[in-house]
mmCIF file with all atom_site columns, C-alpha atoms and ligand atoms in Angstrom:
data_model
loop_
_atom_site.group_PDB
_atom_site.id
_atom_site.type_symbol
_atom_site.label_atom_id
_atom_site.label_alt_id
_atom_site.label_comp_id
_atom_site.label_asym_id
_atom_site.label_entity_id
_atom_site.label_seq_id
_atom_site.pdbx_PDB_ins_code
_atom_site.Cartn_x
_atom_site.Cartn_y
_atom_site.Cartn_z
_atom_site.occupancy
_atom_site.B_iso_or_equiv
_atom_site.pdbx_formal_charge
_atom_site.auth_seq_id
_atom_site.auth_comp_id
_atom_site.auth_asym_id
_atom_site.auth_atom_id
_atom_site.pdbx_PDB_model_num
ATOM   1   C CA  . MET K 1 1   ? 5.056   21.120  7.675   1.00 64.00 ? 251 MET K CA  1
ATOM   2   C CA  . THR K 1 2   ? 6.939   19.775  4.700   1.00 92.00 ? 252 THR K CA  1
ATOM   3   C CA  . TYR K 1 3   ? 7.671   16.216  3.744   1.00 98.00 ? 253 TYR K CA  1
ATOM   4   C CA  . LYS K 1 4   ? 9.817   14.172  1.426   1.00 98.00 ? 254 LYS K CA  1
ATOM   5   C CA  . LEU K 1 5   ? 8.465   10.819  0.304   1.00 98.00 ? 255 LEU K CA  1
ATOM   6   C CA  . PHE K 1 6   ? 10.843  8.429   -1.410  1.00 98.00 ? 256 PHE K CA  1
ATOM   7   C CA  . TYR K 1 7   ? 8.892   6.183   -3.776  1.00 98.00 ? 257 TYR K CA  1
ATOM   8   C CA  . SER K 1 8   ? 9.177   3.868   -6.756  1.00 97.00 ? 258 SER K CA  1
ATOM   9   C CA  . PRO K 1 9   ? 6.337   3.670   -9.261  1.00 97.00 ? 259 PRO K CA  1
ATOM   10  C CA  . GLY K 1 10  ? 3.690   1.160   -8.171  1.00 97.00 ? 260 GLY K CA  1
ATOM   11  C CA  . SER K 1 11  ? 5.448   0.343   -4.906  1.00 97.00 ? 261 SER K CA  1
ATOM   12  C CA  . ALA K 1 12  ? 4.305   0.284   -1.282  1.00 98.00 ? 262 ALA K CA  1
ATOM   13  C CA  . ALA K 1 13  ? 4.525   4.084   -1.411  1.00 98.00 ? 263 ALA K CA  1
ATOM   14  C CA  . MET K 1 14  ? 1.325   4.380   -3.494  1.00 98.00 ? 264 MET K CA  1
ATOM   15  C CA  . ALA K 1 15  ? -1.130  4.743   -0.592  1.00 99.00 ? 265 ALA K CA  1
ATOM   16  C CA  . ALA K 1 16  ? 0.929   7.349   1.280   1.00 99.00 ? 266 ALA K CA  1
ATOM   17  C CA  . HIS K 1 17  ? 1.595   9.188   -1.981  1.00 98.00 ? 267 HIS K CA  1
ATOM   18  C CA  . ALA K 1 18  ? -2.146  9.461   -2.758  1.00 98.00 ? 268 ALA K CA  1
ATOM   19  C CA  . MET K 1 19  ? -2.922  10.463  0.818   1.00 98.00 ? 269 MET K CA  1
ATOM   20  C CA  . MET K 1 20  ? -0.341  13.243  0.809   1.00 98.00 ? 270 MET K CA  1
ATOM   21  C CA  . ILE K 1 21  ? -1.870  14.620  -2.384  1.00 98.00 ? 271 ILE K CA  1
ATOM   22  C CA  . GLU K 1 22  ? -5.349  14.413  -0.866  1.00 98.00 ? 272 GLU K CA  1
ATOM   23  C CA  . MET K 1 23  ? -4.152  16.122  2.309   1.00 98.00 ? 273 MET K CA  1
ATOM   24  C CA  . GLY K 1 24  ? -2.663  18.933  0.267   1.00 98.00 ? 274 GLY K CA  1
ATOM   25  C CA  . VAL K 1 25  ? 0.574   18.840  2.248   1.00 97.00 ? 275 VAL K CA  1
ATOM   26  C CA  . LYS K 1 26  ? 3.761   20.447  1.047   1.00 97.00 ? 276 LYS K CA  1
ATOM   27  C CA  . ALA K 1 27  ? 5.809   17.538  -0.185  1.00 97.00 ? 277 ALA K CA  1
ATOM   28  C CA  . ALA K 1 28  ? 8.584   16.518  -2.508  1.00 97.00 ? 278 ALA K CA  1
ATOM   29  C CA  . PHE K 1 29  ? 8.133   13.098  -4.062  1.00 98.00 ? 279 PHE K CA  1
ATOM   30  C CA  . VAL K 1 30  ? 11.556  11.643  -4.724  1.00 98.00 ? 280 VAL K CA  1
ATOM   31  C CA  . LEU K 1 31  ? 11.892  8.859   -7.268  1.00 98.00 ? 281 LEU K CA  1
ATOM   32  C CA  . ILE K 1 32  ? 13.981  5.861   -6.251  1.00 97.00 ? 282 ILE K CA  1
ATOM   33  C CA  . ASP K 1 33  ? 14.311  3.655   -9.291  1.00 93.00 ? 283 ASP K CA  1
ATOM   34  C CA  . ASN K 1 34  ? 13.994  0.059   -8.067  1.00 90.00 ? 284 ASN K CA  1
ATOM   35  C CA  . GLU K 1 35  ? 14.688  -1.110  -11.629 1.00 89.00 ? 285 GLU K CA  1
ATOM   36  C CA  . LYS K 1 36  ? 18.155  0.424   -11.287 1.00 93.00 ? 286 LYS K CA  1
ATOM   37  C CA  . ASN K 1 37  ? 18.464  -0.903  -7.718  1.00 95.00 ? 287 ASN K CA  1
ATOM   38  C CA  . GLU K 1 38  ? 18.685  2.662   -6.386  1.00 96.00 ? 288 GLU K CA  1
ATOM   39  C CA  . GLN K 1 39  ? 16.957  1.512   -3.198  1.00 96.00 ? 289 GLN K CA  1
ATOM   40  C CA  . LYS K 1 40  ? 20.202  -0.276  -2.335  1.00 97.00 ? 290 LYS K CA  1
ATOM   41  C CA  . SER K 1 41  ? 22.464  2.738   -2.889  1.00 97.00 ? 291 SER K CA  1
ATOM   42  C CA  . ALA K 1 42  ? 24.641  3.722   0.065   1.00 97.00 ? 292 ALA K CA  1
ATOM   43  C CA  . THR K 1 43  ? 22.932  7.124   0.308   1.00 96.00 ? 293 THR K CA  1
ATOM   44  C CA  . TYR K 1 44  ? 19.417  5.689   0.406   1.00 98.00 ? 294 TYR K CA  1
ATOM   45  C CA  . MET K 1 45  ? 20.401  2.850   2.768   1.00 98.00 ? 295 MET K CA  1
ATOM   46  C CA  . LYS K 1 46  ? 21.406  5.518   5.293   1.00 97.00 ? 296 LYS K CA  1
ATOM   47  C CA  . LEU K 1 47  ? 17.748  6.567   5.369   1.00 98.00 ? 297 LEU K CA  1
ATOM   48  C CA  . ASN K 1 48  ? 16.244  3.112   5.132   1.00 98.00 ? 298 ASN K CA  1
ATOM   49  C CA  . PRO K 1 49  ? 18.667  0.354   6.158   1.00 98.00 ? 299 PRO K CA  1
ATOM   50  C CA  . HIS K 1 50  ? 16.363  -2.264  4.579   1.00 97.00 ? 300 HIS K CA  1
ATOM   51  C CA  . GLY K 1 51  ? 16.791  -0.699  1.144   1.00 97.00 ? 301 GLY K CA  1
ATOM   52  C CA  . ARG K 1 52  ? 13.074  -0.515  0.460   1.00 97.00 ? 302 ARG K CA  1
ATOM   53  C CA  . VAL K 1 53  ? 10.532  2.117   -0.398  1.00 98.00 ? 303 VAL K CA  1
ATOM   54  C CA  . PRO K 1 54  ? 8.761   4.084   0.917   1.00 98.00 ? 304 PRO K CA  1
ATOM   55  C CA  . THR K 1 55  ? 10.685  6.279   3.305   1.00 98.00 ? 305 THR K CA  1
ATOM   56  C CA  . LEU K 1 56  ? 9.311   9.520   4.703   1.00 98.00 ? 306 LEU K CA  1
ATOM   57  C CA  . ILE K 1 57  ? 11.307  12.510  5.891   1.00 98.00 ? 307 ILE K CA  1
ATOM   58  C CA  . TYR K 1 58  ? 9.409   14.968  8.055   1.00 98.00 ? 308 TYR K CA  1
ATOM   59  C CA  . ASP K 1 59  ? 10.285  17.970  10.214  1.00 95.00 ? 309 ASP K CA  1
ATOM   60  C CA  . ASP K 1 60  ? 13.429  18.456  8.103   1.00 89.00 ? 310 ASP K CA  1
ATOM   61  C CA  . ASN K 1 61  ? 15.447  15.547  9.391   1.00 94.00 ? 311 ASN K CA  1
ATOM   62  C CA  . ARG K 1 62  ? 13.200  12.936  11.015  1.00 98.00 ? 312 ARG K CA  1
ATOM   63  C CA  . VAL K 1 63  ? 13.082  9.691   9.074   1.00 98.00 ? 313 VAL K CA  1
ATOM   64  C CA  . MET K 1 64  ? 10.596  6.843   9.140   1.00 98.00 ? 314 MET K CA  1
ATOM   65  C CA  . TYR K 1 65  ? 9.761   3.849   6.958   1.00 98.00 ? 315 TYR K CA  1
ATOM   66  C CA  . GLU K 1 66  ? 7.083   1.110   6.721   1.00 98.00 ? 316 GLU K CA  1
ATOM   67  C CA  . SER K 1 67  ? 4.191   2.071   4.504   1.00 98.00 ? 317 SER K CA  1
ATOM   68  C CA  . ALA K 1 68  ? 1.353   1.334   6.930   1.00 98.00 ? 318 ALA K CA  1
ATOM   69  C CA  . ALA K 1 69  ? 3.090   3.271   9.717   1.00 98.00 ? 319 ALA K CA  1
ATOM   70  C CA  . ILE K 1 70  ? 3.611   6.220   7.371   1.00 98.00 ? 320 ILE K CA  1
ATOM   71  C CA  . CYS K 1 71  ? -0.091  6.200   6.452   1.00 98.00 ? 321 CYS K CA  1
ATOM   72  C CA  . GLU K 1 72  ? -1.083  6.118   10.131  1.00 98.00 ? 322 GLU K CA  1
ATOM   73  C CA  . PHE K 1 73  ? 1.325   8.893   11.004  1.00 98.00 ? 323 PHE K CA  1
ATOM   74  C CA  . LEU K 1 74  ? 0.011   11.113  8.218   1.00 98.00 ? 324 LEU K CA  1
ATOM   75  C CA  . THR K 1 75  ? -3.591  10.632  9.352   1.00 98.00 ? 325 THR K CA  1
ATOM   76  C CA  . GLU K 1 76  ? -2.592  11.651  12.889  1.00 97.00 ? 326 GLU K CA  1
ATOM   77  C CA  . ARG K 1 77  ? -0.834  14.775  11.692  1.00 97.00 ? 327 ARG K CA  1
ATOM   78  C CA  . HIS K 1 78  ? -3.615  15.782  9.337   1.00 97.00 ? 328 HIS K CA  1
ATOM   79  C CA  . PRO K 1 79  ? -6.876  14.805  11.037  1.00 97.00 ? 329 PRO K CA  1
ATOM   80  C CA  . GLU K 1 80  ? -8.735  17.422  9.015   1.00 97.00 ? 330 GLU K CA  1
ATOM   81  C CA  . ALA K 1 81  ? -8.349  15.148  5.975   1.00 98.00 ? 331 ALA K CA  1
ATOM   82  C CA  . LYS K 1 82  ? -10.515 12.589  7.812   1.00 98.00 ? 332 LYS K CA  1
ATOM   83  C CA  . LEU K 1 83  ? -8.598  9.634   6.427   1.00 98.00 ? 333 LEU K CA  1
ATOM   84  C CA  . ALA K 1 84  ? -8.796  7.783   9.755   1.00 98.00 ? 334 ALA K CA  1
ATOM   85  C CA  . PRO K 1 85  ? -11.429 7.621   12.465  1.00 98.00 ? 335 PRO K CA  1
ATOM   86  C CA  . ALA K 1 86  ? -10.413 9.720   15.459  1.00 96.00 ? 336 ALA K CA  1
ATOM   87  C CA  . ILE K 1 87  ? -9.048  7.967   18.552  1.00 94.00 ? 337 ILE K CA  1
ATOM   88  C CA  . GLY K 1 88  ? -12.030 6.624   20.457  1.00 93.00 ? 338 GLY K CA  1
ATOM   89  C CA  . HIS K 1 89  ? -14.345 6.735   17.429  1.00 95.00 ? 339 HIS K CA  1
ATOM   90  C CA  . ALA K 1 90  ? -16.466 3.608   16.990  1.00 94.00 ? 340 ALA K CA  1
ATOM   91  C CA  . ASP K 1 91  ? -14.840 2.849   13.605  1.00 96.00 ? 341 ASP K CA  1
ATOM   92  C CA  . ARG K 1 92  ? -11.357 2.974   15.088  1.00 97.00 ? 342 ARG K CA  1
ATOM   93  C CA  . GLY K 1 93  ? -11.081 -0.690  16.101  1.00 97.00 ? 343 GLY K CA  1
ATOM   94  C CA  . LEU K 1 94  ? -12.103 -1.905  12.687  1.00 98.00 ? 344 LEU K CA  1
ATOM   95  C CA  . TYR K 1 95  ? -9.853  0.623   10.979  1.00 98.00 ? 345 TYR K CA  1
ATOM   96  C CA  . LEU K 1 96  ? -6.807  -0.550  12.969  1.00 98.00 ? 346 LEU K CA  1
ATOM   97  C CA  . GLN K 1 97  ? -7.750  -4.170  12.340  1.00 98.00 ? 347 GLN K CA  1
ATOM   98  C CA  . TRP K 1 98  ? -7.774  -3.609  8.572   1.00 98.00 ? 348 TRP K CA  1
ATOM   99  C CA  . MET K 1 99  ? -4.526  -1.638  8.502   1.00 98.00 ? 349 MET K CA  1
ATOM   100 C CA  . ALA K 1 100 ? -2.779  -4.427  10.439  1.00 98.00 ? 350 ALA K CA  1
ATOM   101 C CA  . TYR K 1 101 ? -4.391  -7.239  8.430   1.00 98.00 ? 351 TYR K CA  1
ATOM   102 C CA  . LEU K 1 102 ? -3.570  -5.620  5.106   1.00 98.00 ? 352 LEU K CA  1
ATOM   103 C CA  . THR K 1 103 ? 0.063   -4.971  5.938   1.00 98.00 ? 353 THR K CA  1
ATOM   104 C CA  . ASN K 1 104 ? 0.999   -8.056  7.944   1.00 98.00 ? 354 ASN K CA  1
ATOM   105 C CA  . THR K 1 105 ? -1.097  -10.673 6.161   1.00 98.00 ? 355 THR K CA  1
ATOM   106 C CA  . VAL K 1 106 ? -2.140  -9.617  2.649   1.00 98.00 ? 356 VAL K CA  1
ATOM   107 C CA  . GLN K 1 107 ? 0.993   -7.598  1.847   1.00 98.00 ? 357 GLN K CA  1
ATOM   108 C CA  . GLU K 1 108 ? 3.181   -10.398 3.197   1.00 98.00 ? 358 GLU K CA  1
ATOM   109 C CA  . ALA K 1 109 ? 1.399   -12.994 1.029   1.00 98.00 ? 359 ALA K CA  1
ATOM   110 C CA  . LEU K 1 110 ? 1.939   -10.692 -1.953  1.00 98.00 ? 360 LEU K CA  1
ATOM   111 C CA  . MET K 1 111 ? 5.660   -10.647 -1.142  1.00 98.00 ? 361 MET K CA  1
ATOM   112 C CA  . HIS K 1 112 ? 5.654   -14.454 -1.315  1.00 98.00 ? 362 HIS K CA  1
ATOM   113 C CA  . TRP K 1 113 ? 4.140   -14.245 -4.821  1.00 98.00 ? 363 TRP K CA  1
ATOM   114 C CA  . TRP K 1 114 ? 6.360   -11.483 -6.192  1.00 97.00 ? 364 TRP K CA  1
ATOM   115 C CA  . HIS K 1 115 ? 9.567   -12.356 -4.390  1.00 96.00 ? 365 HIS K CA  1
ATOM   116 C CA  . ASN K 1 116 ? 9.487   -16.068 -3.695  1.00 97.00 ? 366 ASN K CA  1
ATOM   117 C CA  . GLU K 1 117 ? 13.300  -15.988 -4.070  1.00 97.00 ? 367 GLU K CA  1
ATOM   118 C CA  . TYR K 1 118 ? 13.435  -14.252 -0.671  1.00 95.00 ? 368 TYR K CA  1
ATOM   119 C CA  . PHE K 1 119 ? 11.948  -17.338 0.957   1.00 97.00 ? 369 PHE K CA  1
ATOM   120 C CA  . VAL K 1 120 ? 13.499  -20.436 -0.636  1.00 97.00 ? 370 VAL K CA  1
ATOM   121 C CA  . ASP K 1 121 ? 16.284  -21.308 -3.058  1.00 98.00 ? 371 ASP K CA  1
ATOM   122 C CA  . GLY K 1 122 ? 15.778  -23.100 -6.354  1.00 98.00 ? 372 GLY K CA  1
ATOM   123 C CA  . ALA K 1 123 ? 13.244  -22.651 -9.134  1.00 97.00 ? 373 ALA K CA  1
ATOM   124 C CA  . ALA K 1 124 ? 11.103  -25.672 -8.240  1.00 98.00 ? 374 ALA K CA  1
ATOM   125 C CA  . GLU K 1 125 ? 10.770  -24.669 -4.584  1.00 98.00 ? 375 GLU K CA  1
ATOM   126 C CA  . GLN K 1 126 ? 10.114  -21.044 -5.537  1.00 97.00 ? 376 GLN K CA  1
ATOM   127 C CA  . ALA K 1 127 ? 7.317   -22.116 -7.889  1.00 98.00 ? 377 ALA K CA  1
ATOM   128 C CA  . LYS K 1 128 ? 5.720   -23.948 -4.952  1.00 98.00 ? 378 LYS K CA  1
ATOM   129 C CA  . VAL K 1 129 ? 5.942   -20.862 -2.733  1.00 98.00 ? 379 VAL K CA  1
ATOM   130 C CA  . LYS K 1 130 ? 4.365   -18.785 -5.513  1.00 98.00 ? 380 LYS K CA  1
ATOM   131 C CA  . ALA K 1 131 ? 1.543   -21.296 -6.025  1.00 97.00 ? 381 ALA K CA  1
ATOM   132 C CA  . LYS K 1 132 ? 0.814   -21.414 -2.296  1.00 98.00 ? 382 LYS K CA  1
ATOM   133 C CA  . ALA K 1 133 ? 0.825   -17.618 -2.097  1.00 98.00 ? 383 ALA K CA  1
ATOM   134 C CA  . GLU K 1 134 ? -1.637  -17.478 -4.994  1.00 97.00 ? 384 GLU K CA  1
ATOM   135 C CA  . GLU K 1 135 ? -3.921  -19.959 -3.267  1.00 98.00 ? 385 GLU K CA  1
ATOM   136 C CA  . ARG K 1 136 ? -3.773  -18.030 0.017   1.00 98.00 ? 386 ARG K CA  1
ATOM   137 C CA  . LEU K 1 137 ? -4.347  -14.706 -1.723  1.00 98.00 ? 387 LEU K CA  1
ATOM   138 C CA  . GLY K 1 138 ? -7.383  -16.113 -3.543  1.00 98.00 ? 388 GLY K CA  1
ATOM   139 C CA  . LYS K 1 139 ? -8.910  -16.910 -0.145  1.00 98.00 ? 389 LYS K CA  1
ATOM   140 C CA  . MET K 1 140 ? -8.053  -13.441 1.150   1.00 98.00 ? 390 MET K CA  1
ATOM   141 C CA  . TRP K 1 141 ? -9.652  -11.680 -1.827  1.00 98.00 ? 391 TRP K CA  1
ATOM   142 C CA  . ALA K 1 142 ? -12.781 -13.815 -1.520  1.00 98.00 ? 392 ALA K CA  1
ATOM   143 C CA  . PHE K 1 143 ? -12.909 -13.033 2.201   1.00 98.00 ? 393 PHE K CA  1
ATOM   144 C CA  . LEU K 1 144 ? -12.412 -9.290  1.712   1.00 98.00 ? 394 LEU K CA  1
ATOM   145 C CA  . ASP K 1 145 ? -14.945 -9.237  -1.117  1.00 98.00 ? 395 ASP K CA  1
ATOM   146 C CA  . GLY K 1 146 ? -17.443 -10.933 1.210   1.00 98.00 ? 396 GLY K CA  1
ATOM   147 C CA  . GLU K 1 147 ? -16.757 -8.395  3.971   1.00 98.00 ? 397 GLU K CA  1
ATOM   148 C CA  . LEU K 1 148 ? -17.375 -5.518  1.557   1.00 98.00 ? 398 LEU K CA  1
ATOM   149 C CA  . ALA K 1 149 ? -20.567 -7.213  0.334   1.00 98.00 ? 399 ALA K CA  1
ATOM   150 C CA  . LYS K 1 150 ? -21.795 -7.478  3.935   1.00 98.00 ? 400 LYS K CA  1
ATOM   151 C CA  . SER K 1 151 ? -20.779 -4.116  5.317   1.00 97.00 ? 401 SER K CA  1
ATOM   152 C CA  . GLY K 1 152 ? -19.164 -2.034  2.547   1.00 97.00 ? 402 GLY K CA  1
ATOM   153 C CA  . PRO K 1 153 ? -18.823 -0.357  0.213   1.00 98.00 ? 403 PRO K CA  1
ATOM   154 C CA  . TYR K 1 154 ? -15.568 0.464   2.043   1.00 98.00 ? 404 TYR K CA  1
ATOM   155 C CA  . LEU K 1 155 ? -13.684 -1.507  4.669   1.00 98.00 ? 405 LEU K CA  1
ATOM   156 C CA  . CYS K 1 156 ? -15.206 0.402   7.591   1.00 98.00 ? 406 CYS K CA  1
ATOM   157 C CA  . GLY K 1 157 ? -18.606 0.879   5.980   1.00 98.00 ? 407 GLY K CA  1
ATOM   158 C CA  . SER K 1 158 ? -19.644 4.077   4.307   1.00 97.00 ? 408 SER K CA  1
ATOM   159 C CA  . THR K 1 159 ? -16.575 6.234   5.044   1.00 98.00 ? 409 THR K CA  1
ATOM   160 C CA  . TRP K 1 160 ? -13.406 6.083   2.969   1.00 98.00 ? 410 TRP K CA  1
ATOM   161 C CA  . TYR K 1 161 ? -10.255 5.803   5.083   1.00 98.00 ? 411 TYR K CA  1
ATOM   162 C CA  . ALA K 1 162 ? -6.519  5.211   4.622   1.00 98.00 ? 412 ALA K CA  1
ATOM   163 C CA  . CYS K 1 163 ? -7.123  1.433   4.827   1.00 98.00 ? 413 CYS K CA  1
ATOM   164 C CA  . ASP K 1 164 ? -9.152  1.681   1.607   1.00 99.00 ? 414 ASP K CA  1
ATOM   165 C CA  . TYR K 1 165 ? -6.271  3.406   -0.153  1.00 99.00 ? 415 TYR K CA  1
ATOM   166 C CA  . PHE K 1 166 ? -4.012  0.654   1.168   1.00 99.00 ? 416 PHE K CA  1
ATOM   167 C CA  . LEU K 1 167 ? -6.324  -2.053  -0.161  1.00 99.00 ? 417 LEU K CA  1
ATOM   168 C CA  . ALA K 1 168 ? -6.574  -0.394  -3.590  1.00 98.00 ? 418 ALA K CA  1
ATOM   169 C CA  . MET K 1 169 ? -2.749  -0.355  -3.709  1.00 98.00 ? 419 MET K CA  1
ATOM   170 C CA  . LEU K 1 170 ? -2.468  -4.048  -2.807  1.00 98.00 ? 420 LEU K CA  1
ATOM   171 C CA  . ILE K 1 171 ? -5.114  -4.977  -5.380  1.00 98.00 ? 421 ILE K CA  1
ATOM   172 C CA  . ARG K 1 172 ? -2.985  -3.359  -8.106  1.00 98.00 ? 422 ARG K CA  1
ATOM   173 C CA  . TRP K 1 173 ? -0.180  -5.731  -7.156  1.00 98.00 ? 423 TRP K CA  1
ATOM   174 C CA  . THR K 1 174 ? -2.361  -8.681  -8.265  1.00 98.00 ? 424 THR K CA  1
ATOM   175 C CA  . ARG K 1 175 ? -2.671  -7.459  -11.866 1.00 98.00 ? 425 ARG K CA  1
ATOM   176 C CA  . LYS K 1 176 ? -0.396  -10.205 -13.214 1.00 96.00 ? 426 LYS K CA  1
ATOM   177 C CA  . MET K 1 177 ? -2.119  -13.013 -11.331 1.00 97.00 ? 427 MET K CA  1
ATOM   178 C CA  . PRO K 1 178 ? -4.527  -15.406 -13.069 1.00 96.00 ? 428 PRO K CA  1
ATOM   179 C CA  . THR K 1 179 ? -7.420  -14.089 -10.952 1.00 96.00 ? 429 THR K CA  1
ATOM   180 C CA  . PRO K 1 180 ? -6.562  -10.482 -10.022 1.00 98.00 ? 430 PRO K CA  1
ATOM   181 C CA  . GLY K 1 181 ? -8.206  -8.868  -7.001  1.00 98.00 ? 431 GLY K CA  1
ATOM   182 C CA  . HIS K 1 182 ? -10.146 -6.394  -9.117  1.00 98.00 ? 432 HIS K CA  1
ATOM   183 C CA  . THR K 1 183 ? -12.119 -9.231  -10.739 1.00 98.00 ? 433 THR K CA  1
ATOM   184 C CA  . TYR K 1 184 ? -14.053 -9.699  -7.464  1.00 98.00 ? 434 TYR K CA  1
ATOM   185 C CA  . PRO K 1 185 ? -17.149 -7.492  -7.731  1.00 98.00 ? 435 PRO K CA  1
ATOM   186 C CA  . HIS K 1 186 ? -16.907 -5.588  -4.462  1.00 98.00 ? 436 HIS K CA  1
ATOM   187 C CA  . LEU K 1 187 ? -13.149 -5.189  -4.660  1.00 98.00 ? 437 LEU K CA  1
ATOM   188 C CA  . ASN K 1 188 ? -13.697 -3.914  -8.167  1.00 98.00 ? 438 ASN K CA  1
ATOM   189 C CA  . LYS K 1 189 ? -16.065 -1.253  -6.847  1.00 98.00 ? 439 LYS K CA  1
ATOM   190 C CA  . LEU K 1 190 ? -13.502 -0.270  -4.231  1.00 98.00 ? 440 LEU K CA  1
ATOM   191 C CA  . VAL K 1 191 ? -10.768 0.140   -6.853  1.00 98.00 ? 441 VAL K CA  1
ATOM   192 C CA  . ARG K 1 192 ? -13.120 2.204   -8.983  1.00 98.00 ? 442 ARG K CA  1
ATOM   193 C CA  . ALA K 1 193 ? -13.901 4.358   -5.937  1.00 98.00 ? 443 ALA K CA  1
ATOM   194 C CA  . ALA K 1 194 ? -10.163 4.865   -5.353  1.00 98.00 ? 444 ALA K CA  1
ATOM   195 C CA  . MET K 1 195 ? -9.662  5.877   -8.972  1.00 98.00 ? 445 MET K CA  1
ATOM   196 C CA  . ALA K 1 196 ? -12.576 8.295   -8.774  1.00 98.00 ? 446 ALA K CA  1
ATOM   197 C CA  . ARG K 1 197 ? -10.744 10.168  -6.020  1.00 98.00 ? 447 ARG K CA  1
ATOM   198 C CA  . PRO K 1 198 ? -8.684  12.931  -7.646  1.00 98.00 ? 448 PRO K CA  1
ATOM   199 C CA  . ALA K 1 199 ? -5.702  12.252  -5.367  1.00 98.00 ? 449 ALA K CA  1
ATOM   200 C CA  . TYR K 1 200 ? -5.445  8.562   -6.314  1.00 98.00 ? 450 TYR K CA  1
ATOM   201 C CA  . ALA K 1 201 ? -5.839  9.384   -10.007 1.00 98.00 ? 451 ALA K CA  1
ATOM   202 C CA  . GLN K 1 202 ? -3.123  12.044  -9.649  1.00 98.00 ? 452 GLN K CA  1
ATOM   203 C CA  . MET K 1 203 ? -0.808  9.627   -7.853  1.00 98.00 ? 453 MET K CA  1
ATOM   204 C CA  . LEU K 1 204 ? -1.193  7.063   -10.687 1.00 98.00 ? 454 LEU K CA  1
ATOM   205 C CA  . LYS K 1 205 ? -0.444  9.791   -13.217 1.00 98.00 ? 455 LYS K CA  1
ATOM   206 C CA  . ASP K 1 206 ? 2.538   11.164  -11.307 1.00 98.00 ? 456 ASP K CA  1
ATOM   207 C CA  . GLU K 1 207 ? 3.990   7.664   -10.857 1.00 98.00 ? 457 GLU K CA  1
ATOM   208 C CA  . GLY K 1 208 ? 3.374   6.966   -14.559 1.00 98.00 ? 458 GLY K CA  1
ATOM   209 C CA  . ILE K 1 209 ? 1.349   3.822   -13.881 1.00 98.00 ? 459 ILE K CA  1
ATOM   210 C CA  . GLU K 1 210 ? -2.116  2.476   -14.626 1.00 98.00 ? 460 GLU K CA  1
ATOM   211 C CA  . GLN K 1 211 ? -4.475  0.367   -12.616 1.00 98.00 ? 461 GLN K CA  1
ATOM   212 C CA  . PRO K 1 212 ? -6.647  -2.220  -14.345 1.00 97.00 ? 462 PRO K CA  1
ATOM   213 C CA  . VAL K 1 213 ? -10.312 -2.431  -13.362 1.00 96.00 ? 463 VAL K CA  1
HETATM 214 N N1  . GSH S 2 .   ? 7.051   -3.611  4.766   1.00 93.17 ? 530 GSH S N1  1
HETATM 215 C C1  . GSH S 2 .   ? 7.577   -2.618  3.857   1.00 93.17 ? 530 GSH S C1  1
HETATM 216 C C2  . GSH S 2 .   ? 7.824   -3.288  2.515   1.00 93.17 ? 530 GSH S C2  1
HETATM 217 C C3  . GSH S 2 .   ? 8.284   -2.317  1.470   1.00 93.17 ? 530 GSH S C3  1
HETATM 218 C C4  . GSH S 2 .   ? 8.613   -3.020  0.183   1.00 93.17 ? 530 GSH S C4  1
HETATM 219 O O1  . GSH S 2 .   ? 8.504   -4.245  0.062   1.00 93.17 ? 530 GSH S O1  1
HETATM 220 N N2  . GSH S 2 .   ? 9.037   -2.229  -0.787  1.00 93.17 ? 530 GSH S N2  1
HETATM 221 C C5  . GSH S 2 .   ? 9.428   -2.790  -2.047  1.00 93.17 ? 530 GSH S C5  1
HETATM 222 C C6  . GSH S 2 .   ? 8.673   -2.121  -3.192  1.00 93.17 ? 530 GSH S C6  1
HETATM 223 S S1  . GSH S 2 .   ? 6.963   -2.495  -3.075  1.00 93.17 ? 530 GSH S S1  1
HETATM 224 C C7  . GSH S 2 .   ? 10.893  -2.536  -2.258  1.00 93.17 ? 530 GSH S C7  1
HETATM 225 O O2  . GSH S 2 .   ? 11.372  -1.452  -2.039  1.00 93.17 ? 530 GSH S O2  1
HETATM 226 N N3  . GSH S 2 .   ? 11.606  -3.576  -2.687  1.00 93.17 ? 530 GSH S N3  1
HETATM 227 C C8  . GSH S 2 .   ? 12.952  -3.450  -3.054  1.00 93.17 ? 530 GSH S C8  1
HETATM 228 C C9  . GSH S 2 .   ? 13.807  -4.526  -2.488  1.00 93.17 ? 530 GSH S C9  1
HETATM 229 O O3  . GSH S 2 .   ? 13.327  -5.321  -1.645  1.00 93.17 ? 530 GSH S O3  1
HETATM 230 O O4  . GSH S 2 .   ? 14.989  -4.540  -2.875  1.00 93.17 ? 530 GSH S O4  1
HETATM 231 C C10 . GSH S 2 .   ? 6.566   -1.471  3.713   1.00 93.17 ? 530 GSH S C10 1
HETATM 232 O O5  . GSH S 2 .   ? 5.371   -1.754  3.680   1.00 93.17 ? 530 GSH S O5  1
HETATM 233 O O6  . GSH S 2 .   ? 7.007   -0.312  3.640   1.00 93.17 ? 530 GSH S O6  1
#
């Protein structure tokens, strides 16, 4: 089985990228330079009509996008990596809950902070969207930190899963915020745990990025 993952440094591809390294799959990691707007090139838009990264090619010519879906798909194809609880496993409900919450709530709030121009026109209105996103994200980090304090150290307890990689990725996206996610003690431990995994450390190196802790 070989794969091609289209990524930009520090993008929503980070979690899948680290997982593919951890799984030891045969893969080509193809750089799409968002700074040069390559994600909107005609060639790339044929693969991903939304012009975003990541995109995964598998089985030679099958194409899929959406980072959380890619992570799920990889865990299904490579169960031996144990990056998701098996179907029917007691952790499975919680695992699915976190994957959905992280991608449809936390990631979406992060989009409002980074790309408020997608939501409203005008600098004053955009500043309001950004401020509201920051307020909402603060509540989410406090909530997640509390959950990890109660039943961590990882999202589903004592086993590290894809959702933890996903959370570590989203926390990196807060590095320019006044109160970044990694300043919460239990989220900090989770980021440190991610960075202690050789695959995550390798992904950061390969993407040429750092993650503050
Ligand atoms: N829901 C998508 C969002 C992907 C996304 O927002 N990708 C960003 C980088 S983190 C991107 O490619 N943005 C470029 C653009 O919107 O032009 C996913 O999770 O895969």
